[in-house]
Short mmCIF file of C-alpha atoms in Angstrom, two decimals:
data_model
loop_
_atom_site.label_atom_id
_atom_site.label_comp_id
_atom_site.label_asym_id
_atom_site.label_seq_id
_atom_site.Cartn_x
_atom_site.Cartn_y
_atom_site.Cartn_z
CA MET U 1385 120.95 149.15 106.23
CA ALA U 1386 118.47 148.79 109.07
CA GLN U 1387 116.08 145.86 108.77
CA GLU U 1388 112.47 146.94 108.27
CA VAL U 1389 110.25 146.11 111.24
CA THR U 1390 106.83 144.68 110.39
CA GLY U 1391 103.91 143.39 112.41
CA ALA U 1392 103.84 140.08 110.52
CA VAL U 1393 103.79 136.93 112.63
CA PRO U 1394 106.10 134.23 111.30
CA ALA U 1395 104.29 131.18 109.99
CA ALA U 1396 104.44 128.11 112.18
CA THR U 1397 106.85 125.46 110.95
CA LEU U 1398 106.67 121.75 111.54
CA ASP U 1399 108.70 120.52 114.53
CA SER U 1400 110.30 117.30 113.34
CA GLY U 1401 111.32 116.19 116.83
CA ASN U 1402 107.82 116.52 118.24
CA THR U 1403 106.37 114.90 115.14
CA ALA U 1404 108.69 111.89 115.35
CA TRP U 1405 107.88 111.40 119.04
CA ILE U 1406 104.10 111.58 118.57
CA ILE U 1407 104.30 109.09 115.68
CA VAL U 1408 106.01 106.68 118.09
CA ALA U 1409 103.52 107.49 120.88
CA THR U 1410 100.60 106.82 118.52
CA VAL U 1411 101.99 103.40 117.63
CA LEU U 1412 102.48 102.65 121.34
CA VAL U 1413 98.85 103.54 122.14
CA LEU U 1414 97.60 101.36 119.27
CA MET U 1415 99.67 98.51 120.71
CA MET U 1416 97.77 98.85 123.98
CA THR U 1417 94.58 97.57 122.33
CA ILE U 1418 96.05 95.17 119.80
CA PRO U 1419 97.71 93.06 121.00
CA GLY U 1420 98.06 94.34 124.61
CA LEU U 1421 94.46 94.38 125.84
CA ALA U 1422 93.54 91.43 123.62
CA LEU U 1423 96.17 89.28 125.36
CA PHE U 1424 95.51 90.67 128.85
CA TYR U 1425 91.75 90.10 128.72
CA GLY U 1426 92.10 87.00 126.53
CA GLY U 1427 94.31 85.26 129.06
CA LEU U 1428 91.89 86.01 131.90
CA VAL U 1429 88.86 84.31 130.33
CA ARG U 1430 88.27 80.58 129.88
CA GLN U 1431 89.78 79.04 126.75
CA LYS U 1432 86.38 78.65 125.07
CA ASN U 1433 86.06 82.46 124.96
CA ILE U 1434 89.52 83.77 124.10
CA LEU U 1435 88.80 84.28 120.40
CA SER U 1436 85.70 86.31 121.21
CA ILE U 1437 87.84 88.71 123.27
CA MET U 1438 90.43 89.03 120.53
CA MET U 1439 87.73 89.50 117.90
CA GLN U 1440 86.12 92.25 119.97
CA CYS U 1441 89.45 94.09 120.33
CA LEU U 1442 90.16 93.79 116.60
CA ILE U 1443 86.72 94.91 115.42
CA ILE U 1444 86.71 97.85 117.84
CA THR U 1445 90.05 98.97 116.39
CA ALA U 1446 88.56 98.84 112.90
CA VAL U 1447 85.06 100.30 113.34
CA ILE U 1448 86.01 103.04 115.81
CA THR U 1449 88.80 104.18 113.49
CA ILE U 1450 86.24 104.58 110.71
CA GLU U 1451 83.78 106.34 113.02
CA TRP U 1452 86.51 108.64 114.37
CA ILE U 1453 87.72 109.82 110.98
CA ALA U 1454 84.18 110.11 109.61
CA ILE U 1455 82.59 112.12 112.42
CA GLY U 1456 84.29 111.55 115.79
CA TYR U 1457 87.22 113.89 115.36
CA SER U 1458 84.94 116.67 114.14
CA TRP U 1459 82.52 116.13 117.02
CA VAL U 1460 85.33 116.37 119.56
CA PHE U 1461 87.77 118.87 118.09
CA GLY U 1462 85.74 120.69 115.46
CA THR U 1463 84.91 124.33 116.12
CA GLY U 1464 81.88 125.00 113.92
CA PHE U 1465 79.23 125.12 116.62
CA MET U 1466 81.47 126.83 119.13
CA GLU U 1467 82.48 129.61 116.75
CA SER U 1468 78.90 130.18 115.60
CA GLY U 1469 77.71 130.52 119.19
CA SER U 1470 75.33 127.57 118.86
CA SER U 1471 74.20 125.93 122.08
CA LEU U 1472 75.27 122.62 120.56
CA GLY U 1473 78.86 123.76 121.09
CA ALA U 1474 78.48 122.75 124.74
CA VAL U 1475 78.09 119.13 123.65
CA ILE U 1476 80.02 118.73 120.38
CA GLY U 1477 82.51 120.83 118.44
CA GLY U 1478 80.81 120.77 115.07
CA PHE U 1479 80.64 119.14 111.66
CA ASP U 1480 83.29 121.35 110.07
CA LYS U 1481 85.94 118.58 110.05
CA VAL U 1482 83.78 115.62 109.00
CA PHE U 1483 85.97 113.13 107.10
CA LEU U 1484 88.84 115.50 107.99
CA TYR U 1485 87.49 118.20 105.69
CA GLY U 1486 89.91 121.09 105.35
CA ILE U 1487 92.84 119.33 107.01
CA THR U 1488 95.87 119.25 104.72
CA LEU U 1489 99.39 117.85 104.97
CA ASP U 1490 100.51 121.32 106.02
CA SER U 1491 97.88 121.83 108.74
CA LEU U 1492 99.63 122.07 112.11
CA THR U 1493 98.30 121.83 115.63
CA ALA U 1494 99.71 122.14 119.17
CA GLY U 1495 103.40 121.27 119.34
CA ASN U 1496 103.71 122.17 115.65
CA ILE U 1497 102.89 118.62 114.63
CA PRO U 1498 100.71 117.75 111.61
CA GLU U 1499 97.04 117.82 112.49
CA ILE U 1500 96.56 114.51 110.70
CA LEU U 1501 99.01 113.00 113.23
CA PHE U 1502 96.99 114.49 116.09
CA VAL U 1503 93.91 112.91 114.50
CA MET U 1504 95.57 109.49 114.64
CA PHE U 1505 96.92 109.96 118.16
CA GLN U 1506 93.46 110.81 119.46
CA CYS U 1507 91.98 108.00 117.37
CA MET U 1508 93.87 105.47 119.48
CA PHE U 1509 92.27 106.89 122.64
CA ALA U 1510 88.86 106.58 121.01
CA VAL U 1511 89.68 102.95 120.17
CA ILE U 1512 90.90 101.73 123.55
CA THR U 1513 88.17 103.35 125.64
CA PRO U 1514 85.23 101.14 124.53
CA ALA U 1515 87.66 98.21 124.39
CA LEU U 1516 88.16 98.51 128.16
CA ILE U 1517 84.44 97.86 128.70
CA ILE U 1518 84.86 94.37 127.22
CA GLY U 1519 86.20 93.20 130.57
CA ALA U 1520 82.81 93.67 132.25
CA PHE U 1521 80.64 91.60 129.92
CA ALA U 1522 83.18 89.01 128.79
CA GLU U 1523 81.96 85.47 128.10
CA ARG U 1524 78.23 86.26 127.76
CA ILE U 1525 77.46 88.94 125.15
CA LYS U 1526 76.17 88.50 121.59
CA PHE U 1527 78.60 89.75 118.98
CA SER U 1528 75.91 91.66 117.06
CA GLY U 1529 74.65 93.38 120.19
CA PHE U 1530 78.18 94.16 121.34
CA LEU U 1531 79.06 95.71 117.98
CA LEU U 1532 75.98 97.95 117.77
CA PHE U 1533 76.33 99.03 121.40
CA THR U 1534 80.02 99.88 120.94
CA ILE U 1535 79.45 102.05 117.88
CA LEU U 1536 76.58 103.95 119.52
CA TRP U 1537 78.54 104.32 122.77
CA ALA U 1538 81.52 105.80 120.95
CA ILE U 1539 79.35 108.33 119.13
CA LEU U 1540 76.96 109.34 121.90
CA ILE U 1541 79.02 108.94 125.08
CA TYR U 1542 82.74 108.99 124.30
CA ASN U 1543 82.68 111.83 121.77
CA PRO U 1544 80.71 114.32 123.90
CA MET U 1545 82.81 113.51 126.99
CA ALA U 1546 86.06 113.98 125.05
CA HIS U 1547 84.79 117.31 123.72
CA TRP U 1548 83.88 118.51 127.22
CA VAL U 1549 87.34 117.73 128.59
CA TRP U 1550 89.74 118.17 125.67
CA GLY U 1551 87.89 119.93 122.87
CA GLY U 1552 87.06 123.21 124.58
CA GLY U 1553 83.88 122.03 126.33
CA TRP U 1554 82.53 123.01 129.71
CA MET U 1555 84.81 120.79 131.82
CA GLN U 1556 87.89 122.25 130.17
CA GLU U 1557 86.52 125.76 130.63
CA MET U 1558 85.87 124.96 134.30
CA GLY U 1559 89.54 124.06 134.74
CA ALA U 1560 89.27 120.29 135.21
CA ILE U 1561 92.63 118.52 134.88
CA ASP U 1562 92.65 115.37 132.79
CA PHE U 1563 96.03 115.05 131.15
CA ALA U 1564 95.50 111.74 129.37
CA GLY U 1565 92.06 110.34 130.16
CA GLY U 1566 91.05 109.84 133.78
CA THR U 1567 87.49 111.03 133.14
CA VAL U 1568 87.26 110.63 129.36
CA VAL U 1569 88.73 107.13 129.24
CA HIS U 1570 88.75 105.35 132.59
CA ILE U 1571 85.83 106.71 134.61
CA ASN U 1572 83.76 106.79 131.43
CA ALA U 1573 84.55 103.18 130.47
CA GLY U 1574 84.56 101.90 134.05
CA ILE U 1575 81.10 103.20 134.94
CA SER U 1576 79.68 101.92 131.66
CA ALA U 1577 81.31 98.59 132.44
CA LEU U 1578 79.52 98.36 135.80
CA VAL U 1579 76.16 99.24 134.25
CA MET U 1580 76.63 96.64 131.52
CA ALA U 1581 77.69 93.94 134.00
CA VAL U 1582 74.66 94.53 136.22
CA MET U 1583 72.10 94.86 133.43
CA LEU U 1584 73.45 91.92 131.44
CA GLY U 1585 73.44 89.67 134.50
CA ARG U 1586 75.97 87.25 135.90
CA ARG U 1587 77.63 84.49 133.93
CA LYS U 1588 76.15 81.02 134.14
CA GLY U 1589 77.48 79.33 137.30
CA TYR U 1590 79.24 82.48 138.52
CA ARG U 1591 80.34 82.07 142.16
CA THR U 1592 78.69 78.66 142.51
CA THR U 1593 80.35 75.49 143.77
CA GLY U 1594 81.77 73.33 141.01
CA HIS U 1595 81.90 76.12 138.41
CA PRO U 1596 85.28 77.83 138.81
CA VAL U 1597 85.85 80.76 136.50
CA THR U 1598 89.62 80.92 136.32
CA PRO U 1599 92.09 82.43 133.84
CA HIS U 1600 93.06 79.91 131.19
CA ASN U 1601 96.42 81.41 130.16
CA ILE U 1602 98.26 83.49 132.75
CA PRO U 1603 101.37 83.91 130.55
CA PHE U 1604 99.10 85.79 128.11
CA VAL U 1605 98.04 88.02 131.00
CA VAL U 1606 101.70 88.79 131.76
CA ILE U 1607 102.51 89.56 128.13
CA GLY U 1608 99.41 91.73 127.86
CA THR U 1609 100.34 93.60 131.04
CA ALA U 1610 103.86 94.21 129.75
CA LEU U 1611 102.51 95.59 126.46
CA LEU U 1612 100.03 97.80 128.30
CA TRP U 1613 102.78 99.10 130.60
CA LEU U 1614 105.00 99.87 127.63
CA GLY U 1615 102.20 101.35 125.53
CA TRP U 1616 101.03 103.54 128.39
CA ILE U 1617 104.25 105.53 128.07
CA GLY U 1618 102.94 106.73 124.71
CA PHE U 1619 99.49 107.21 126.20
CA ASN U 1620 100.68 109.55 128.96
CA ALA U 1621 104.02 110.95 127.86
CA GLY U 1622 102.62 111.63 124.39
CA SER U 1623 99.67 113.66 125.66
CA GLY U 1624 101.71 116.85 125.93
CA LEU U 1625 102.24 116.61 122.13
CA ALA U 1626 105.91 117.50 122.47
CA ALA U 1627 109.28 115.89 123.11
CA ASP U 1628 110.17 117.97 126.15
CA GLY U 1629 110.57 117.97 129.91
CA LEU U 1630 106.85 117.53 130.51
CA ALA U 1631 106.90 114.34 128.44
CA ALA U 1632 109.91 113.11 130.40
CA ASN U 1633 108.16 113.82 133.70
CA ALA U 1634 105.00 112.06 132.50
CA PHE U 1635 107.15 109.06 131.59
CA LEU U 1636 108.76 109.06 135.03
CA VAL U 1637 105.60 109.44 137.10
CA THR U 1638 103.72 106.87 135.00
CA HIS U 1639 106.41 104.27 135.50
CA LEU U 1640 106.83 105.05 139.20
CA ALA U 1641 103.10 104.95 140.04
CA THR U 1642 102.77 101.64 138.21
CA ALA U 1643 105.70 100.12 140.06
CA VAL U 1644 104.34 101.26 143.44
CA ALA U 1645 100.86 99.93 142.67
CA ALA U 1646 102.21 96.57 141.51
CA VAL U 1647 104.29 96.10 144.66
CA THR U 1648 101.44 97.25 146.89
CA TRP U 1649 98.92 94.84 145.35
CA MET U 1650 101.38 91.96 145.59
CA SER U 1651 102.08 92.78 149.22
CA LEU U 1652 98.38 92.90 150.10
CA GLU U 1653 97.79 89.52 148.51
CA TRP U 1654 100.84 88.05 150.20
CA PHE U 1655 99.71 89.31 153.60
CA ILE U 1656 96.01 88.46 153.28
CA ASN U 1657 96.03 85.31 151.14
CA LYS U 1658 99.53 84.10 152.09
CA LYS U 1659 100.66 83.87 148.45
CA PRO U 1660 101.55 86.61 145.94
CA THR U 1661 99.93 85.82 142.57
CA VAL U 1662 100.99 86.68 139.05
CA VAL U 1663 97.48 87.82 138.12
CA GLY U 1664 97.49 90.00 141.24
CA ILE U 1665 100.68 91.88 140.45
CA CYS U 1666 99.48 92.36 136.86
CA THR U 1667 96.18 93.76 138.08
CA GLY U 1668 97.98 96.07 140.50
CA ALA U 1669 100.21 97.39 137.73
CA VAL U 1670 97.20 98.21 135.56
CA ALA U 1671 95.51 99.98 138.49
CA GLY U 1672 98.58 102.19 138.87
CA LEU U 1673 98.65 102.94 135.15
CA VAL U 1674 95.00 103.93 135.24
CA ALA U 1675 95.26 106.19 138.28
CA ILE U 1676 98.30 108.16 137.15
CA THR U 1677 96.78 108.89 133.73
CA PRO U 1678 94.88 112.11 134.60
CA ALA U 1679 97.73 113.35 136.79
CA ALA U 1680 100.74 112.60 134.59
CA GLY U 1681 101.08 116.19 133.40
CA THR U 1682 100.76 117.87 136.80
CA VAL U 1683 102.34 115.74 139.57
CA ASP U 1684 105.92 115.00 140.58
CA ALA U 1685 107.49 111.83 141.93
CA MET U 1686 105.95 112.25 145.39
CA GLY U 1687 102.47 112.60 143.94
CA ALA U 1688 103.05 109.56 141.72
CA PHE U 1689 104.11 107.47 144.70
CA PHE U 1690 100.98 108.23 146.70
CA ILE U 1691 98.67 107.89 143.70
CA GLY U 1692 100.15 104.46 142.96
CA LEU U 1693 99.78 103.44 146.60
CA ALA U 1694 96.20 104.68 146.93
CA SER U 1695 95.05 103.15 143.64
CA ALA U 1696 96.33 99.69 144.60
CA LEU U 1697 94.77 99.82 148.08
CA ILE U 1698 91.36 101.04 146.95
CA CYS U 1699 91.12 98.92 143.79
CA PHE U 1700 92.22 95.83 145.75
CA VAL U 1701 89.40 96.37 148.24
CA MET U 1702 86.89 96.79 145.39
CA VAL U 1703 88.02 93.64 143.60
CA ALA U 1704 88.71 91.37 146.58
CA PHE U 1705 85.93 92.40 148.96
CA VAL U 1706 83.28 94.72 147.53
CA LYS U 1707 82.61 92.77 144.32
CA PRO U 1708 82.12 89.40 146.10
CA LYS U 1709 79.98 91.10 148.74
CA LEU U 1710 77.66 92.75 146.19
CA LYS U 1711 77.83 89.76 143.81
CA TYR U 1712 77.92 91.74 140.56
CA ASP U 1713 79.80 89.95 137.79
CA ASP U 1714 82.37 92.43 136.50
CA SER U 1715 84.14 89.58 134.70
CA LEU U 1716 87.63 91.00 134.38
CA ASP U 1717 87.34 93.91 136.84
CA ALA U 1718 86.88 96.67 134.30
CA PHE U 1719 84.94 98.69 136.88
CA GLY U 1720 87.03 97.71 139.90
CA VAL U 1721 90.30 98.69 138.21
CA HIS U 1722 89.49 101.23 135.49
CA GLY U 1723 86.42 102.90 136.95
CA ILE U 1724 87.68 103.09 140.52
CA GLY U 1725 91.32 103.65 139.53
CA GLY U 1726 90.29 106.47 137.20
CA LEU U 1727 88.21 108.05 139.96
CA VAL U 1728 91.07 107.80 142.46
CA GLY U 1729 93.48 109.36 139.99
CA ALA U 1730 91.13 112.15 138.91
CA ILE U 1731 90.44 113.25 142.48
CA LEU U 1732 94.02 112.89 143.71
CA THR U 1733 95.14 115.04 140.80
CA GLY U 1734 93.35 117.83 142.65
CA VAL U 1735 95.48 117.04 145.70
CA PHE U 1736 98.97 116.49 144.29
CA ALA U 1737 99.13 118.82 141.25
CA THR U 1738 102.19 121.00 141.73
CA ARG U 1739 103.71 124.06 140.11
CA PHE U 1740 107.03 122.24 140.22
CA VAL U 1741 105.60 120.55 137.10
CA THR U 1742 102.95 122.98 135.83
CA GLY U 1743 105.09 126.12 136.10
CA VAL U 1744 104.90 129.31 138.16
CA ASP U 1745 101.46 130.24 136.86
CA GLY U 1746 100.20 126.66 136.54
CA VAL U 1747 97.57 124.76 138.48
CA GLN U 1748 98.23 123.27 141.88
CA GLY U 1749 96.32 120.97 144.21
CA ALA U 1750 94.95 121.06 147.73
CA LEU U 1751 98.25 119.87 149.19
CA PHE U 1752 99.78 123.12 148.02
CA GLY U 1753 96.89 125.36 149.06
CA ASP U 1754 94.41 125.31 146.16
CA TRP U 1755 91.36 123.49 147.50
CA ASN U 1756 89.27 124.82 144.63
CA GLN U 1757 91.12 122.56 142.20
CA LEU U 1758 90.16 119.53 144.28
CA TRP U 1759 86.52 120.63 144.19
CA ILE U 1760 86.71 121.04 140.40
CA GLN U 1761 88.07 117.49 140.09
CA VAL U 1762 85.24 116.14 142.25
CA VAL U 1763 82.59 117.93 140.18
CA ALA U 1764 84.09 116.75 136.89
CA SER U 1765 84.31 113.17 138.17
CA GLY U 1766 80.72 113.23 139.42
CA ALA U 1767 79.44 114.60 136.12
CA SER U 1768 81.39 111.92 134.23
CA ILE U 1769 79.86 109.18 136.38
CA ALA U 1770 76.31 110.47 135.90
CA PHE U 1771 76.61 111.01 132.14
CA SER U 1772 78.24 107.64 131.51
CA ALA U 1773 75.78 105.71 133.69
CA ILE U 1774 72.62 107.30 132.32
CA GLY U 1775 73.82 107.11 128.72
CA THR U 1776 74.81 103.45 129.04
CA ILE U 1777 71.46 102.48 130.57
CA ILE U 1778 69.61 104.10 127.68
CA LEU U 1779 71.85 102.50 125.04
CA PHE U 1780 71.58 99.09 126.71
CA LEU U 1781 67.78 99.20 126.56
CA ILE U 1782 67.76 100.33 122.93
CA VAL U 1783 70.28 97.76 121.69
CA ASP U 1784 68.75 94.94 123.71
CA LYS U 1785 65.38 95.74 122.15
CA LEU U 1786 66.78 95.91 118.61
CA VAL U 1787 69.15 92.93 118.40
CA GLY U 1788 69.55 91.50 121.91
CA LEU U 1789 72.66 91.52 124.06
CA ARG U 1790 72.79 88.31 126.11
CA VAL U 1791 73.60 84.97 124.48
CA SER U 1792 71.44 81.95 125.28
CA LYS U 1793 72.40 79.57 128.06
CA ASP U 1794 73.39 76.92 125.52
CA GLU U 1795 75.55 79.37 123.59
CA GLU U 1796 77.22 80.49 126.80
CA SER U 1797 77.91 76.88 127.81
CA ILE U 1798 79.45 76.06 124.45
CA GLY U 1799 81.52 79.22 124.55
CA LEU U 1800 81.43 82.37 122.45
CA ASP U 1801 84.26 81.23 120.21
CA ILE U 1802 82.09 78.50 118.71
CA SER U 1803 78.62 80.00 119.18
CA GLN U 1804 79.48 83.47 117.86
CA HIS U 1805 82.39 82.87 115.51
CA GLY U 1806 82.42 79.16 114.62
CA GLU U 1807 86.05 78.72 115.65
CA ILE U 1808 88.12 77.25 118.46
CA ALA U 1809 91.45 78.55 119.71
CA TYR U 1810 93.06 75.26 120.62
CA THR U 1811 92.72 71.94 118.83
CA GLU U 1812 92.41 68.77 120.88
CA ASP U 1813 94.89 65.94 120.49
CA GLU U 1814 93.36 62.98 118.68
#
């Protein structure tokens, strides 16, 4: 008997392979903040401030998770305003998924993974982005001011930017490529970091004779770098939301760009300063990780090589020459590495994107004839810089007026571990 033909579309079924991979990727991205970033930044500061860095990473993980599930996810990926035709849809998605309203265990999203898993994967991006800014104001910010600023920044700057790029907003409609966070995460955090560093002012004794500001635990920096490198595989390779060839390519280009950037930074230091440093190669690796992030879903090995090379060269110049020349105190080079690295990666995505990765009808960059894509990347990057800078200036002024942001000179001299938290990391021998 002939089978009856109907117009019914089969219901989507959960893909267990994709689901298992994104669970792992989510854990890897969480590991980037705690303990990865906590150790990386913690090792770079003086020992009297390491607990403050770790506390900031921990509290960001906690409060941004609450904010994300309460309103953040709905603001970024909700569809209420967009579907109703409201002008607010250009800025935020809506309030239709507040506290994950309407999302069930059976709700599926791209890649046929549970939507609640997608919520958690994106939550880890929302967590690490404000955590990156810590590197700019380390060793001199009040905990209360830091906490209020971070919460407001996540709501009013991160969420709209993420909606524009990933949630169906105007940048996504324009065709901007940001596979895993070049604009949303790194340019956004890096520009805010620069604004905070300048407005907060330099640390006491910064760049003065007799007051060296040196890392207190370089092994922590190495361990943190290793955890970031490992976790970044989930960050980039997980962003396709599937266990497929695109994820494998993102893994490959992420690892390659990082390796190239690490070797390039080490070589520059060795040539210029006559000695290759451990902190230097770690910083170079992170610069490569940052720069490949927006491009991981669109470039091949050649593109990864040149992005890694360019990110190390440009970020090295910013950290080693521009920062000392301009005398701004970006404590742990959040702007010099994340802001500049993200900008390099976002723009070079418009150069090296290739249909070898994106498919026959996919996007391609200027190197392959599409100069318009490069222009789109420049516009998106410029808009990200402007929005992040203006928003951060406004939030700084508000928070500073309400609770204050800079610790006193005495509190800074004692160290934030004692003055803000009443603890010390290392006991002295009696």
